[in-house]
């Protein structure tokens, strides 16, 4: 496990809909990785975006984890009410002159940047060197800025527990990214780094769709003086029959539908474990049972480099 720190993993669901098979799979692997190392799990409900987070899903996700046998040892922690911690981190960056206001509208951004690496658009740096006059002009026009972190022309490299070596040049492949939105909310990237550091998370297991955010998070963690980055492992995503990754919009793969089709939480876990190669058969099972046969090295060899599993 590298550094010899006790392993602390985390579930970090966004309560914006019912979990789907891909969310359950990532949570299951996160749990197996932590528990097989004698570690613990934290539950953090990522309700940063108050508009998209729904109270009913905050309850539901906890009941779902319980029913699935995905236990946690600490939490639930929440992101709402944590503005002070995020603001402190933001001020630290601001004092060091590392953030600047960005007045670009969504349309400006669309016009200025080509989509990169699937989903990621590289911000072209339009507002980085605005003169004080130009800033004043935009402020007087009533435009509320977002705040971006000025990134260096450096590569951030790390060894992903499941995907292997990964590196990204922050300037050319990512660009200056938003740490505070124009509506005043702190951005996901900032909140997640502050929370993982403060909650002592040492193991982050999540879907490979977030792999390209990890260099940003490692960089932010360093700037904020986080002790040591967590160990990151990105698991393949389930894709639907249409070849697109499952999302909360695919109603037929959300937990409600899965429970209706397969009949029990154990049957759902069995199905997911078999599909993903965690179990030799699709017999109903529990995370606790899978723990007896889980071997992280074997799992790594099995998934290495794979980014999707058909559902
Ligand atoms: N809350 C995010 C999600 O549900 C996960 C964030 C993370 O794992 O860093 O997609
Ligand atoms: Zn801008």
Short mmCIF file of N, CA, C and O and ligand atoms in Angstrom, two decimals, residues 10-16 23 44 46 79 188 192 196 204-207 209-210 217 248, ligand 1:
data_model
loop_
_atom_site.label_atom_id
_atom_site.label_comp_id
_atom_site.label_asym_id
_atom_site.label_seq_id
_atom_site.Cartn_x
_atom_site.Cartn_y
_atom_site.Cartn_z
N UNK A 10 -13.36 6.04 0.53
CA UNK A 10 -14.57 6.85 0.67
C UNK A 10 -15.60 6.53 -0.40
O UNK A 10 -15.29 6.14 -1.52
N UNK A 11 -16.86 6.69 0.02
CA UNK A 11 -17.96 6.75 -0.92
C UNK A 11 -18.27 8.24 -1.04
O UNK A 11 -18.37 8.91 -0.02
N UNK A 12 -18.42 8.73 -2.26
CA UNK A 12 -18.70 10.16 -2.44
C UNK A 12 -19.85 10.38 -3.41
O UNK A 12 -19.68 11.00 -4.46
N UNK A 13 -21.03 9.86 -3.08
CA UNK A 13 -22.15 9.99 -4.02
C UNK A 13 -22.68 11.42 -4.12
O UNK A 13 -22.68 12.15 -3.13
N UNK A 14 -23.09 11.78 -5.31
CA UNK A 14 -23.82 13.04 -5.51
C UNK A 14 -25.30 12.71 -5.47
O UNK A 14 -25.76 11.90 -6.27
N UNK A 15 -26.05 13.32 -4.56
CA UNK A 15 -27.47 12.93 -4.42
C UNK A 15 -28.36 13.61 -5.46
O UNK A 15 -29.28 14.35 -5.13
N UNK A 16 -28.05 13.33 -6.73
CA UNK A 16 -28.81 13.97 -7.80
C UNK A 16 -29.70 12.98 -8.53
O UNK A 16 -30.34 13.32 -9.52
N UNK A 23 -22.21 3.24 -10.58
CA UNK A 23 -21.95 3.82 -9.25
C UNK A 23 -21.77 2.71 -8.21
O UNK A 23 -20.90 2.79 -7.35
N UNK A 44 -19.26 10.36 2.29
CA UNK A 44 -19.40 11.81 2.11
C UNK A 44 -20.45 12.06 1.02
O UNK A 44 -20.30 11.61 -0.11
N UNK A 46 -21.99 14.30 -1.54
CA UNK A 46 -21.50 15.47 -2.27
C UNK A 46 -22.66 16.33 -2.77
O UNK A 46 -23.01 16.34 -3.95
N UNK A 79 -21.29 18.21 2.14
CA UNK A 79 -20.58 19.39 1.62
C UNK A 79 -21.33 20.67 1.93
O UNK A 79 -20.71 21.72 2.02
N UNK A 188 -16.50 21.77 -7.65
CA UNK A 188 -16.24 20.38 -7.28
C UNK A 188 -14.76 20.13 -7.02
O UNK A 188 -14.38 19.51 -6.01
N UNK A 192 -13.61 18.78 -3.33
CA UNK A 192 -13.23 17.38 -3.19
C UNK A 192 -11.80 17.27 -2.61
O UNK A 192 -11.52 16.40 -1.78
N UNK A 196 -11.18 15.54 0.93
CA UNK A 196 -10.34 14.34 1.02
C UNK A 196 -9.19 14.58 2.01
O UNK A 196 -8.87 13.70 2.81
N UNK A 204 -8.74 6.72 -3.09
CA UNK A 204 -9.88 7.18 -3.87
C UNK A 204 -10.09 6.20 -5.02
O UNK A 204 -9.21 6.02 -5.87
N UNK A 205 -11.23 5.53 -5.00
CA UNK A 205 -11.59 4.63 -6.10
C UNK A 205 -12.86 5.17 -6.71
O UNK A 205 -13.85 5.40 -6.01
N UNK A 206 -12.83 5.40 -8.02
CA UNK A 206 -14.01 5.98 -8.69
C UNK A 206 -13.94 5.65 -10.16
O UNK A 206 -12.99 5.02 -10.64
N UNK A 207 -14.95 6.07 -10.89
CA UNK A 207 -15.05 5.75 -12.31
C UNK A 207 -13.96 6.44 -13.12
O UNK A 207 -13.48 7.52 -12.77
N UNK A 209 -14.14 8.01 -15.69
CA UNK A 209 -14.51 9.33 -16.24
C UNK A 209 -13.86 10.46 -15.46
O UNK A 209 -13.75 11.57 -15.96
N UNK A 210 -13.42 10.19 -14.23
CA UNK A 210 -12.78 11.24 -13.43
C UNK A 210 -11.25 11.19 -13.49
O UNK A 210 -10.58 12.03 -12.87
N UNK A 217 -6.57 17.69 -9.27
CA UNK A 217 -6.77 17.54 -7.83
C UNK A 217 -5.44 17.36 -7.10
O UNK A 217 -5.25 17.88 -6.01
N UNK A 248 -27.19 8.57 -14.78
CA UNK A 248 -28.45 8.59 -14.04
C UNK A 248 -29.64 8.77 -14.98
O UNK A 248 -30.78 8.63 -14.57
N1 LIG B 1 -19.60 12.91 -6.38
C1 LIG B 1 -19.00 12.43 -7.59
C2 LIG B 1 -20.00 11.56 -8.34
O1 LIG B 1 -20.92 11.03 -7.75
C3 LIG B 1 -17.76 11.62 -7.35
C4 LIG B 1 -16.61 12.49 -7.02
C5 LIG B 1 -15.33 11.75 -6.75
O2 LIG B 1 -15.32 10.53 -6.59
O3 LIG B 1 -14.32 12.43 -6.67
O4 LIG B 1 -19.87 11.44 -9.53
#
